[in-house]
Coordinates of N, CA and C in Angstrom, one line a residue:
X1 N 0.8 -1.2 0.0 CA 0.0 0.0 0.0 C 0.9 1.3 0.0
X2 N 2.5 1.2 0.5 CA 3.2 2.3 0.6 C 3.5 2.7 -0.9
X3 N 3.0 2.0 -2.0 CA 3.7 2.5 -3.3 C 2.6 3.5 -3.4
X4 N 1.6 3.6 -3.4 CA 0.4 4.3 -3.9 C 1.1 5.7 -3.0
X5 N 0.9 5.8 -1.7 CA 1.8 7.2 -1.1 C 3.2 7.2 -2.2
X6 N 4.3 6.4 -2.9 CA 5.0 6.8 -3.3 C 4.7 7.2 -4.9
X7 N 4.1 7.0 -5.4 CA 3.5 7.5 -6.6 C 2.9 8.7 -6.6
X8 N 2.2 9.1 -5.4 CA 1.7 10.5 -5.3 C 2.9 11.4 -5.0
X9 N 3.5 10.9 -4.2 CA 5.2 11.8 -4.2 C 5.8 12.0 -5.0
X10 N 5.7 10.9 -6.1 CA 6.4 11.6 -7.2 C 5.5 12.2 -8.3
X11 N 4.7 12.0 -8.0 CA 3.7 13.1 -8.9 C 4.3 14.7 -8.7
X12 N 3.5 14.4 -7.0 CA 3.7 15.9 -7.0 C 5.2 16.7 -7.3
X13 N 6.0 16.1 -6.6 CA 7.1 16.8 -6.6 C 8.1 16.9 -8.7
X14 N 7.5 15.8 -9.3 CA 7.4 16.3 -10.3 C 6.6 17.6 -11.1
X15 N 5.8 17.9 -10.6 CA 4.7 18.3 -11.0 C 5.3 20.0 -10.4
X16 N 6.0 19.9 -9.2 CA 6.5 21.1 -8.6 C 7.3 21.8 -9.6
X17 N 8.2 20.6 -9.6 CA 9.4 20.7 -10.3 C 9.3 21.7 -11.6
X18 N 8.5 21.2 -12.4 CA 7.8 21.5 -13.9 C 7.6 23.4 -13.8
X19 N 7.2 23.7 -12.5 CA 6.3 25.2 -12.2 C 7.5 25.6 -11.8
X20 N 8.1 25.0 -11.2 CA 9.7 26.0 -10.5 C 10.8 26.2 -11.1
X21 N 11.1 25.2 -12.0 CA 12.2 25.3 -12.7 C 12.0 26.8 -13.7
X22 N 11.1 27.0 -14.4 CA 11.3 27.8 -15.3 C 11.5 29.3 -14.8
X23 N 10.7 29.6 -13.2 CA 11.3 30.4 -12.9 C 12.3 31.1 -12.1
X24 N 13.1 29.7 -12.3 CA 14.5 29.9 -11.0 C 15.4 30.1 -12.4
X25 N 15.2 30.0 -14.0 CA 15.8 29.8 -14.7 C 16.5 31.1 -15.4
X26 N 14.7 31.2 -16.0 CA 14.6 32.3 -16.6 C 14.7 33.7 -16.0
X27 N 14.9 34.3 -15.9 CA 15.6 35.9 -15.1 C 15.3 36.9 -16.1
X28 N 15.5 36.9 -17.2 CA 15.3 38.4 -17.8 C 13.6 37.9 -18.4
X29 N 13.2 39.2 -18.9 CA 11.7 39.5 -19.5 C 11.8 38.8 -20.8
X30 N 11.4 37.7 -21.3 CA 10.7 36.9 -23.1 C 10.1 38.4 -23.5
X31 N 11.3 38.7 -24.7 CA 11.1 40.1 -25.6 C 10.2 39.6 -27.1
X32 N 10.7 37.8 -26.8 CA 9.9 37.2 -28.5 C 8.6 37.4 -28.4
X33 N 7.9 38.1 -29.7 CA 6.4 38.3 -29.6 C 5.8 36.9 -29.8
X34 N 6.3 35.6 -30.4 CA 5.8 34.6 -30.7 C 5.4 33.9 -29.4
X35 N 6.9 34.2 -28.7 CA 6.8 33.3 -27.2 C 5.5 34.1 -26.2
X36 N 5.8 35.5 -26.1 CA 4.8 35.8 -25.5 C 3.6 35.4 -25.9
X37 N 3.2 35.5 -27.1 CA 1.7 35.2 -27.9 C 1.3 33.7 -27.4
X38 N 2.6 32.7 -27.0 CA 2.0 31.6 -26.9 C 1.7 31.3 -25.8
X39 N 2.8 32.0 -24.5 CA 2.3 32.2 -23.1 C 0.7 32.7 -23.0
X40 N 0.7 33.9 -23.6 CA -0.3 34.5 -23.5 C -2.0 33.7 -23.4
X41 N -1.6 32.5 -24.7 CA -3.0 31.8 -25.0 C -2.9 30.3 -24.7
X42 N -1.5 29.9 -23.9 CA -2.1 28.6 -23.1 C -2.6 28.4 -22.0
X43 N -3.4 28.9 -21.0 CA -4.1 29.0 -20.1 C -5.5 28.8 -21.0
X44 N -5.6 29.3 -22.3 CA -7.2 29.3 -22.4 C -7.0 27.8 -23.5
X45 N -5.9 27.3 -24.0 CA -6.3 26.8 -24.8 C -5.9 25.0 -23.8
X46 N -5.5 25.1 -22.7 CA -5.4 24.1 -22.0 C -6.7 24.2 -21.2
X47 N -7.4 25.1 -21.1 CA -8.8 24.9 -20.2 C -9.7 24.1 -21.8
X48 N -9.7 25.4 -23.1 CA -9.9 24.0 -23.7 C -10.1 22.6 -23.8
X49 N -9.0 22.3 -23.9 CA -8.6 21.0 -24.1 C -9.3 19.7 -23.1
X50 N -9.2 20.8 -21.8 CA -9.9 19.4 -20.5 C -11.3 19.9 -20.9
X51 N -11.8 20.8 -20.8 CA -13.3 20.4 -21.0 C -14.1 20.4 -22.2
X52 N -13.5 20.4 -23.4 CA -13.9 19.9 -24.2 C -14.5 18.1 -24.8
X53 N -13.7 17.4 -24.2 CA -14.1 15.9 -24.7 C -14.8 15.5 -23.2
X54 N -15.1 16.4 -21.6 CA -16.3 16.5 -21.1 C -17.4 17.3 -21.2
X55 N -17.5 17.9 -22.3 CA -18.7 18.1 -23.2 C -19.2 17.4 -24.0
X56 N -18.6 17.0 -24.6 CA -19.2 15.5 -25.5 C -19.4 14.5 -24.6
X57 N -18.8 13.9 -23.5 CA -19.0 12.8 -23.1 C -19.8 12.1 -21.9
X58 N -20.3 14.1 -21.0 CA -20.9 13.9 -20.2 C -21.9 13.6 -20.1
X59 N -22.7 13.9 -21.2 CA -24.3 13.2 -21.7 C -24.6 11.9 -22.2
X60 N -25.8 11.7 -22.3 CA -25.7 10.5 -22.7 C -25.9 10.0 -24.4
X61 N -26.1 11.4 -24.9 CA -25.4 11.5 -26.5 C -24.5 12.1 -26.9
X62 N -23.5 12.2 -27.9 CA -22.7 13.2 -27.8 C -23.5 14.3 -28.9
X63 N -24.4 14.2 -29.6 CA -25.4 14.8 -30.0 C -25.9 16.1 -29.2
X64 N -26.2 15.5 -28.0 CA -27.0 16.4 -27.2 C -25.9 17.2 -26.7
X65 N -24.4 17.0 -26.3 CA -23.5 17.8 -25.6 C -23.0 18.6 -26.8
X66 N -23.1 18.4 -28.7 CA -22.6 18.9 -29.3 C -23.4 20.4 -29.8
X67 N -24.5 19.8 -29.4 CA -26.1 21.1 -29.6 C -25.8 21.9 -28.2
X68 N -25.6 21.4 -26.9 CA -25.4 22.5 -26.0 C -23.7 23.4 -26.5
X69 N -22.9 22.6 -27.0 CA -21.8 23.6 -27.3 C -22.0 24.8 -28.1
X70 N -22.6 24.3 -29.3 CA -23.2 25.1 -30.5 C -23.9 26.0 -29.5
X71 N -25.2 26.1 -28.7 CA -26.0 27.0 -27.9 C -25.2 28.2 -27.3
X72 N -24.0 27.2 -26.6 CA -23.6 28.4 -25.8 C -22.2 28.9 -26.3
X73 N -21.9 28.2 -27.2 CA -20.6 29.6 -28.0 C -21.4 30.5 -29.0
X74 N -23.1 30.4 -29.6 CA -23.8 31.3 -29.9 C -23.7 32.1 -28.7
X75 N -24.6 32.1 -27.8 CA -24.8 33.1 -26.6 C -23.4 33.7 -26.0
X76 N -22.5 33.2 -26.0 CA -21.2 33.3 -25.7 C -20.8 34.6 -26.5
X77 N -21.0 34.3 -27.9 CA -20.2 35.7 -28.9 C -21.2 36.4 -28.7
X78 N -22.4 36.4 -28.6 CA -23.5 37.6 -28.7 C -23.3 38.2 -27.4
X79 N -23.0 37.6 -26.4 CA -23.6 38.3 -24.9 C -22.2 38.0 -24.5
X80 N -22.0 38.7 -22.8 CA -20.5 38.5 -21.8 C -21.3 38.0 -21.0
X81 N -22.6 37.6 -21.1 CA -23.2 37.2 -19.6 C -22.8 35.2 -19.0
X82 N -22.2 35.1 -18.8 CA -21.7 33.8 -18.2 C -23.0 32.9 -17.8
X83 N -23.7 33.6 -16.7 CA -25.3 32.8 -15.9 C -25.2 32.4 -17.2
X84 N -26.0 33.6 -18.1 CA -27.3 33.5 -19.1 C -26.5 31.4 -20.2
X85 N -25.3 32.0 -20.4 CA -24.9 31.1 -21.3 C -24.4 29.5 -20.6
X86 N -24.5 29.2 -19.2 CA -24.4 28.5 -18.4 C -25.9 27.5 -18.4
X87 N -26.9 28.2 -18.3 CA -28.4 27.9 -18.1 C -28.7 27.7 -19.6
X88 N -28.5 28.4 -20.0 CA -28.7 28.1 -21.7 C -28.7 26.9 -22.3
X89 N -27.0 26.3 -22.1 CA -26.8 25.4 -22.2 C -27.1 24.2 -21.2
X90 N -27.6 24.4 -20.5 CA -28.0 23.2 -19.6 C -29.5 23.0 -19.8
X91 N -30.0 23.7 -20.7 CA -31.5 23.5 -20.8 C -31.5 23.0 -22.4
X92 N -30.5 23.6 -22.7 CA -30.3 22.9 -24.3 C -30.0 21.3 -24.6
X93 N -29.2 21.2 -23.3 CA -29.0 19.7 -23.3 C -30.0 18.5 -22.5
X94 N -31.1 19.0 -21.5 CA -31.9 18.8 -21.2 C -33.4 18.3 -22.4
X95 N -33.0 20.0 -23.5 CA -34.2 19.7 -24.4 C -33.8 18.2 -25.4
X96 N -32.2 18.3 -25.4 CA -31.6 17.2 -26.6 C -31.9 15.8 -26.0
X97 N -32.1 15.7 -25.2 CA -32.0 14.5 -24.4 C -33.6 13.8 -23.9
X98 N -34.8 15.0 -24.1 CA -36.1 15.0 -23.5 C -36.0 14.6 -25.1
X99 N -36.0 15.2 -26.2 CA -35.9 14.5 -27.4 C -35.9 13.2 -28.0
X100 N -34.3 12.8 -27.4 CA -34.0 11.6 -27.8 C -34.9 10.2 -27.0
X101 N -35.4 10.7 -26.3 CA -35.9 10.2 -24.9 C -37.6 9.9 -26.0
X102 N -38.2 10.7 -26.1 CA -38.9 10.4 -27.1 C -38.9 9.6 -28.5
X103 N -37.8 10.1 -29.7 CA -38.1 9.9 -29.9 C -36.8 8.1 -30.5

């Protein structure tokens, strides 16, 4: 049972590792516009990435989670309201599902 405690130890402290190194390393300011550009948009394109394939997979069609995506990146570019596009899509996927459930 002591490997399972040793597998999380090395998780984490790899995991540390990864976040610390770069800035015990790096010391002056990234002047590259490419590098910045790419700092800049991996935070949004790694939140991407995880909840994307639990959009498709959390329902019980991927049908129904691909009609709530479509719903709420419409409401998303029209509106800044977060609730509105939250509820939106959760009633979208509700309707896709009361659907399939039918028919």
């Amino acid at each position: 049972m002591y490997n399972v405690y040793l597998y999380i130890l090395v998780a984490g402290l790899v995991s540390t590792l990864i976040r610390v190194l770069p800035a015990l390393f790096i010391k002056k300011k990234i002047e590259n516009i490419y590098v910045q550009s790419f700092l800049y948009y991996l935070p949004y394109v790694t939140l991407a990435v995880m909840t994307f394939p639990a959009i498709l997979h959390c329902t019980d069609h991927v049908l129904s989670g691909l009609f709530a995506l479509a719903v709420g990146t419409i409401l998303a570019w029209k509106s800044e309201n977060l609730f509105l596009v939250a509820v939106a899509s959760c009633i979208a996927v509700f309707l896709a599902e009361f659907l399939y459930m039918i028919f």
